[in-house]
Amino acid sequence: LGWIGVAAIVFASLLRTGGVSRDAFARQFGGDPLAMAPQLAQLRDNGLADITAASVRLTAAGVERSDAIGPWLYSPRVRQLMEAFPRG
């Protein structure tokens, strides 16, 4: 699946009203979303996400900034690959 796939799935799940089910994510991808995307804790710390034992979901402020959150979840390696990709 790779990191870009995990980031896309985390981000798409965050946009759902219920957010990311931590148990379902762990069953599907073999790890807790907080471990696989530690940036989620920064979202919480900035009031952009609520994190509970059961789920991670965006707050209203997080939803308002969701267009910036998706790319922000990408790893440095994915960003490097995206920057190197030829643009036409």
mmCIF file of N, CA and C in Angstrom:
data_model
loop_
_atom_site.group_PDB
_atom_site.id
_atom_site.type_symbol
_atom_site.label_atom_id
_atom_site.label_comp_id
_atom_site.label_asym_id
_atom_site.label_seq_id
_atom_site.Cartn_x
_atom_site.Cartn_y
_atom_site.Cartn_z
ATOM 1 N N LEU A 1 0.833 -1.206 0.000
ATOM 2 C CA LEU A 1 0.000 0.000 0.000
ATOM 3 C C LEU A 1 0.865 1.253 0.000
ATOM 4 N N GLY A 2 1.923 1.264 0.764
ATOM 5 C CA GLY A 2 2.830 2.408 0.760
ATOM 6 C C GLY A 2 2.291 3.590 1.537
ATOM 7 N N TRP A 3 3.210 4.514 1.835
ATOM 8 C CA TRP A 3 2.830 5.662 2.664
ATOM 9 C C TRP A 3 1.782 6.534 2.007
ATOM 10 N N ILE A 4 1.883 6.792 0.694
ATOM 11 C CA ILE A 4 0.898 7.679 0.070
ATOM 12 C C ILE A 4 -0.499 7.082 0.169
ATOM 13 N N GLY A 5 -0.599 5.756 0.091
ATOM 14 C CA GLY A 5 -1.892 5.114 0.247
ATOM 15 C C GLY A 5 -2.419 5.253 1.659
ATOM 16 N N VAL A 6 -1.566 5.089 2.653
ATOM 17 C CA VAL A 6 -1.983 5.240 4.049
ATOM 18 C C VAL A 6 -2.420 6.674 4.304
ATOM 19 N N ALA A 7 -1.637 7.649 3.835
ATOM 20 C CA ALA A 7 -1.993 9.058 4.038
ATOM 21 C C ALA A 7 -3.329 9.370 3.390
ATOM 22 N N ALA A 8 -3.554 8.851 2.185
ATOM 23 C CA ALA A 8 -4.822 9.105 1.491
ATOM 24 C C ALA A 8 -5.988 8.484 2.238
ATOM 25 N N ILE A 9 -5.797 7.296 2.760
ATOM 26 C CA ILE A 9 -6.873 6.634 3.492
ATOM 27 C C ILE A 9 -7.146 7.349 4.807
ATOM 28 N N VAL A 10 -6.099 7.747 5.527
ATOM 29 C CA VAL A 10 -6.296 8.493 6.770
ATOM 30 C C VAL A 10 -7.052 9.779 6.478
ATOM 31 N N PHE A 11 -6.615 10.505 5.455
ATOM 32 C CA PHE A 11 -7.241 11.775 5.138
ATOM 33 C C PHE A 11 -8.699 11.596 4.719
ATOM 34 N N ALA A 12 -8.973 10.635 3.842
ATOM 35 C CA ALA A 12 -10.359 10.393 3.412
ATOM 36 C C ALA A 12 -11.232 10.002 4.597
ATOM 37 N N SER A 13 -10.696 9.217 5.495
ATOM 38 C CA SER A 13 -11.457 8.813 6.676
ATOM 39 C C SER A 13 -11.703 9.988 7.611
ATOM 40 N N LEU A 14 -10.733 10.876 7.717
ATOM 41 C CA LEU A 14 -10.911 12.049 8.569
ATOM 42 C C LEU A 14 -12.066 12.917 8.089
ATOM 43 N N LEU A 15 -12.286 12.942 6.797
ATOM 44 C CA LEU A 15 -13.347 13.783 6.248
ATOM 45 C C LEU A 15 -14.742 13.234 6.521
ATOM 46 N N ARG A 16 -14.829 11.958 6.845
ATOM 47 C CA ARG A 16 -16.129 11.385 7.204
ATOM 48 C C ARG A 16 -16.528 11.897 8.576
ATOM 49 N N THR A 17 -17.800 12.010 8.815
ATOM 50 C CA THR A 17 -18.305 12.527 10.085
ATOM 51 C C THR A 17 -17.745 11.766 11.270
ATOM 52 N N GLY A 18 -17.682 10.440 11.175
ATOM 53 C CA GLY A 18 -17.183 9.624 12.280
ATOM 54 C C GLY A 18 -15.677 9.586 12.388
ATOM 55 N N GLY A 19 -14.984 10.095 11.400
ATOM 56 C CA GLY A 19 -13.531 10.091 11.398
ATOM 57 C C GLY A 19 -12.955 8.711 11.147
ATOM 58 N N VAL A 20 -11.765 8.483 11.689
ATOM 59 C CA VAL A 20 -11.047 7.227 11.514
ATOM 60 C C VAL A 20 -11.287 6.357 12.745
ATOM 61 N N SER A 21 -11.837 5.179 12.537
ATOM 62 C CA SER A 21 -11.933 4.206 13.630
ATOM 63 C C SER A 21 -10.540 3.622 13.835
ATOM 64 N N ARG A 22 -10.004 3.789 15.016
ATOM 65 C CA ARG A 22 -8.648 3.317 15.266
ATOM 66 C C ARG A 22 -8.561 1.800 15.199
ATOM 67 N N ASP A 23 -9.563 1.098 15.709
ATOM 68 C CA ASP A 23 -9.560 -0.367 15.648
ATOM 69 C C ASP A 23 -9.671 -0.868 14.215
ATOM 70 N N ALA A 24 -10.606 -0.306 13.454
ATOM 71 C CA ALA A 24 -10.789 -0.739 12.064
ATOM 72 C C ALA A 24 -9.536 -0.453 11.245
ATOM 73 N N PHE A 25 -8.936 0.694 11.469
ATOM 74 C CA PHE A 25 -7.711 1.043 10.754
ATOM 75 C C PHE A 25 -6.604 0.051 11.084
ATOM 76 N N ALA A 26 -6.455 -0.268 12.371
ATOM 77 C CA ALA A 26 -5.409 -1.214 12.787
ATOM 78 C C ALA A 26 -5.628 -2.598 12.183
ATOM 79 N N ARG A 27 -6.879 -3.034 12.124
ATOM 80 C CA ARG A 27 -7.160 -4.343 11.505
ATOM 81 C C ARG A 27 -6.824 -4.323 10.021
ATOM 82 N N GLN A 28 -7.145 -3.246 9.356
ATOM 83 C CA GLN A 28 -6.947 -3.155 7.911
ATOM 84 C C GLN A 28 -5.475 -2.956 7.531
ATOM 85 N N PHE A 29 -4.758 -2.114 8.307
ATOM 86 C CA PHE A 29 -3.422 -1.707 7.877
ATOM 87 C C PHE A 29 -2.304 -2.109 8.832
ATOM 88 N N GLY A 30 -2.646 -2.798 9.915
ATOM 89 C CA GLY A 30 -1.619 -3.347 10.790
ATOM 90 C C GLY A 30 -0.992 -2.382 11.772
ATOM 91 N N GLY A 31 -1.636 -1.255 12.006
ATOM 92 C CA GLY A 31 -1.090 -0.312 12.979
ATOM 93 C C GLY A 31 -2.084 0.779 13.313
ATOM 94 N N ASP A 32 -1.868 1.398 14.449
ATOM 95 C CA ASP A 32 -2.723 2.498 14.869
ATOM 96 C C ASP A 32 -2.469 3.719 13.985
ATOM 97 N N PRO A 33 -3.516 4.456 13.602
ATOM 98 C CA PRO A 33 -3.284 5.617 12.746
ATOM 99 C C PRO A 33 -2.355 6.655 13.375
ATOM 100 N N LEU A 34 -2.365 6.761 14.709
ATOM 101 C CA LEU A 34 -1.465 7.724 15.361
ATOM 102 C C LEU A 34 -0.015 7.303 15.221
ATOM 103 N N ALA A 35 0.246 6.010 15.211
ATOM 104 C CA ALA A 35 1.609 5.523 15.021
ATOM 105 C C ALA A 35 2.048 5.674 13.572
ATOM 106 N N MET A 36 1.115 5.497 12.663
ATOM 107 C CA MET A 36 1.458 5.553 11.240
ATOM 108 C C MET A 36 1.445 6.985 10.694
ATOM 109 N N ALA A 37 0.735 7.877 11.362
ATOM 110 C CA ALA A 37 0.677 9.287 10.961
ATOM 111 C C ALA A 37 0.760 10.134 12.229
ATOM 112 N N PRO A 38 1.961 10.245 12.814
ATOM 113 C CA PRO A 38 2.101 10.956 14.082
ATOM 114 C C PRO A 38 1.707 12.427 14.017
ATOM 115 N N GLN A 39 1.597 12.969 12.814
ATOM 116 C CA GLN A 39 1.162 14.358 12.659
ATOM 117 C C GLN A 39 -0.242 14.573 13.207
ATOM 118 N N LEU A 40 -1.018 13.483 13.320
ATOM 119 C CA LEU A 40 -2.383 13.617 13.831
ATOM 120 C C LEU A 40 -2.396 14.224 15.231
ATOM 121 N N ALA A 41 -1.391 13.946 16.033
ATOM 122 C CA ALA A 41 -1.317 14.533 17.371
ATOM 123 C C ALA A 41 -1.159 16.050 17.284
ATOM 124 N N GLN A 42 -0.455 16.525 16.268
ATOM 125 C CA GLN A 42 -0.311 17.970 16.079
ATOM 126 C C GLN A 42 -1.642 18.600 15.705
ATOM 127 N N LEU A 43 -2.436 17.875 14.928
ATOM 128 C CA LEU A 43 -3.773 18.391 14.607
ATOM 129 C C LEU A 43 -4.576 18.571 15.891
ATOM 130 N N ARG A 44 -4.515 17.563 16.760
ATOM 131 C CA ARG A 44 -5.217 17.647 18.049
ATOM 132 C C ARG A 44 -4.702 18.836 18.854
ATOM 133 N N ASP A 45 -3.395 18.971 18.943
ATOM 134 C CA ASP A 45 -2.791 20.029 19.744
ATOM 135 C C ASP A 45 -3.168 21.421 19.248
ATOM 136 N N ASN A 46 -3.516 21.526 17.975
ATOM 137 C CA ASN A 46 -3.906 22.814 17.388
ATOM 138 C C ASN A 46 -5.412 22.966 17.250
ATOM 139 N N GLY A 47 -6.171 22.066 17.882
ATOM 140 C CA GLY A 47 -7.624 22.178 17.868
ATOM 141 C C GLY A 47 -8.270 21.787 16.558
ATOM 142 N N LEU A 48 -7.544 21.044 15.727
ATOM 143 C CA LEU A 48 -8.054 20.655 14.416
ATOM 144 C C LEU A 48 -8.577 19.231 14.373
ATOM 145 N N ALA A 49 -8.318 18.448 15.422
ATOM 146 C CA ALA A 49 -8.793 17.064 15.477
ATOM 147 C C ALA A 49 -9.103 16.692 16.919
ATOM 148 N N ASP A 50 -10.059 15.800 17.061
ATOM 149 C CA ASP A 50 -10.360 15.164 18.345
ATOM 150 C C ASP A 50 -9.839 13.741 18.270
ATOM 151 N N ILE A 51 -9.084 13.325 19.264
ATOM 152 C CA ILE A 51 -8.546 11.977 19.312
ATOM 153 C C ILE A 51 -9.060 11.315 20.586
ATOM 154 N N THR A 52 -9.715 10.170 20.412
ATOM 155 C CA THR A 52 -10.172 9.371 21.540
ATOM 156 C C THR A 52 -9.572 7.986 21.405
ATOM 157 N N ALA A 53 -9.849 7.133 22.374
ATOM 158 C CA ALA A 53 -9.370 5.753 22.291
ATOM 159 C C ALA A 53 -9.987 5.035 21.102
ATOM 160 N N ALA A 54 -11.157 5.482 20.655
ATOM 161 C CA ALA A 54 -11.868 4.811 19.571
ATOM 162 C C ALA A 54 -11.631 5.421 18.194
ATOM 163 N N SER A 55 -11.383 6.731 18.121
ATOM 164 C CA SER A 55 -11.348 7.355 16.792
ATOM 165 C C SER A 55 -10.506 8.615 16.761
ATOM 166 N N VAL A 56 -10.248 9.048 15.537
ATOM 167 C CA VAL A 56 -9.625 10.334 15.250
ATOM 168 C C VAL A 56 -10.548 11.017 14.253
ATOM 169 N N ARG A 57 -10.977 12.243 14.578
ATOM 170 C CA ARG A 57 -11.836 12.958 13.635
ATOM 171 C C ARG A 57 -11.492 14.433 13.648
ATOM 172 N N LEU A 58 -11.734 15.084 12.524
ATOM 173 C CA LEU A 58 -11.488 16.511 12.428
ATOM 174 C C LEU A 58 -12.548 17.279 13.199
ATOM 175 N N THR A 59 -12.146 18.378 13.805
ATOM 176 C CA THR A 59 -13.087 19.311 14.399
ATOM 177 C C THR A 59 -13.636 20.185 13.273
ATOM 178 N N ALA A 60 -14.559 21.063 13.598
ATOM 179 C CA ALA A 60 -15.084 21.995 12.591
ATOM 180 C C ALA A 60 -13.943 22.837 12.012
ATOM 181 N N ALA A 61 -13.022 23.273 12.871
ATOM 182 C CA ALA A 61 -11.871 24.049 12.390
ATOM 183 C C ALA A 61 -10.985 23.200 11.480
ATOM 184 N N GLY A 62 -10.857 21.912 11.779
ATOM 185 C CA GLY A 62 -10.074 21.014 10.936
ATOM 186 C C GLY A 62 -10.713 20.815 9.575
ATOM 187 N N VAL A 63 -12.023 20.670 9.557
ATOM 188 C CA VAL A 63 -12.737 20.515 8.283
ATOM 189 C C VAL A 63 -12.546 21.772 7.428
ATOM 190 N N GLU A 64 -12.584 22.936 8.062
ATOM 191 C CA GLU A 64 -12.376 24.189 7.324
ATOM 192 C C GLU A 64 -10.997 24.248 6.680
ATOM 193 N N ARG A 65 -10.032 23.569 7.263
ATOM 194 C CA ARG A 65 -8.657 23.583 6.754
ATOM 195 C C ARG A 65 -8.265 22.274 6.080
ATOM 196 N N SER A 66 -9.238 21.461 5.753
ATOM 197 C CA SER A 66 -8.957 20.121 5.225
ATOM 198 C C SER A 66 -8.182 20.146 3.914
ATOM 199 N N ASP A 67 -8.320 21.198 3.114
ATOM 200 C CA ASP A 67 -7.571 21.251 1.859
ATOM 201 C C ASP A 67 -6.069 21.361 2.095
ATOM 202 N N ALA A 68 -5.661 21.861 3.234
ATOM 203 C CA ALA A 68 -4.238 21.945 3.563
ATOM 204 C C ALA A 68 -3.766 20.725 4.359
ATOM 205 N N ILE A 69 -4.685 20.075 5.061
ATOM 206 C CA ILE A 69 -4.307 18.949 5.917
ATOM 207 C C ILE A 69 -3.879 17.729 5.103
ATOM 208 N N GLY A 70 -4.576 17.433 4.017
ATOM 209 C CA GLY A 70 -4.245 16.261 3.206
ATOM 210 C C GLY A 70 -2.785 16.231 2.771
ATOM 211 N N PRO A 71 -2.311 17.249 2.050
ATOM 212 C CA PRO A 71 -0.903 17.246 1.640
ATOM 213 C C PRO A 71 0.062 17.296 2.817
ATOM 214 N N TRP A 72 -0.353 17.911 3.918
ATOM 215 C CA TRP A 72 0.491 18.001 5.100
ATOM 216 C C TRP A 72 0.776 16.626 5.697
ATOM 217 N N LEU A 73 -0.114 15.665 5.483
ATOM 218 C CA LEU A 73 0.079 14.315 6.005
ATOM 219 C C LEU A 73 1.131 13.518 5.228
ATOM 220 N N TYR A 74 1.493 13.971 4.042
ATOM 221 C CA TYR A 74 2.472 13.229 3.258
ATOM 222 C C TYR A 74 3.825 13.207 3.962
ATOM 223 N N SER A 75 4.513 12.100 3.837
ATOM 224 C CA SER A 75 5.844 11.968 4.421
ATOM 225 C C SER A 75 6.841 12.812 3.623
ATOM 226 N N PRO A 76 7.992 13.117 4.215
ATOM 227 C CA PRO A 76 9.024 13.848 3.472
ATOM 228 C C PRO A 76 9.427 13.136 2.174
ATOM 229 N N ARG A 77 9.465 11.808 2.198
ATOM 230 C CA ARG A 77 9.842 11.058 0.984
ATOM 231 C C ARG A 77 8.797 11.244 -0.110
ATOM 232 N N VAL A 78 7.531 11.212 0.241
ATOM 233 C CA VAL A 78 6.479 11.410 -0.761
ATOM 234 C C VAL A 78 6.553 12.829 -1.315
ATOM 235 N N ARG A 79 6.785 13.801 -0.473
ATOM 236 C CA ARG A 79 6.927 15.189 -0.941
ATOM 237 C C ARG A 79 8.095 15.312 -1.913
ATOM 238 N N GLN A 80 9.206 14.639 -1.588
ATOM 239 C CA GLN A 80 10.373 14.667 -2.457
ATOM 240 C C GLN A 80 10.037 14.072 -3.819
ATOM 241 N N LEU A 81 9.349 12.944 -3.829
ATOM 242 C CA LEU A 81 8.965 12.315 -5.094
ATOM 243 C C LEU A 81 8.009 13.197 -5.887
ATOM 244 N N MET A 82 7.094 13.859 -5.206
ATOM 245 C CA MET A 82 6.145 14.737 -5.891
ATOM 246 C C MET A 82 6.862 15.935 -6.516
ATOM 247 N N GLU A 83 7.842 16.482 -5.800
ATOM 248 C CA GLU A 83 8.588 17.625 -6.323
ATOM 249 C C GLU A 83 9.426 17.230 -7.532
ATOM 250 N N ALA A 84 9.901 15.992 -7.563
ATOM 251 C CA ALA A 84 10.736 15.520 -8.668
ATOM 252 C C ALA A 84 9.912 15.111 -9.884
ATOM 253 N N PHE A 85 8.618 14.940 -9.724
ATOM 254 C CA PHE A 85 7.764 14.488 -10.823
ATOM 255 C C PHE A 85 7.683 15.572 -11.887
ATOM 256 N N PRO A 86 7.943 15.215 -13.151
ATOM 257 C CA PRO A 86 7.897 16.214 -14.229
ATOM 258 C C PRO A 86 6.484 16.809 -14.366
ATOM 259 N N ARG A 87 6.450 18.094 -14.503
ATOM 260 C CA ARG A 87 5.156 18.786 -14.697
ATOM 261 C C ARG A 87 5.124 19.340 -16.108
ATOM 262 N N GLY A 88 3.946 19.259 -16.670
ATOM 263 C CA GLY A 88 3.843 19.681 -18.059
ATOM 264 C C GLY A 88 3.057 20.845 -18.210
#
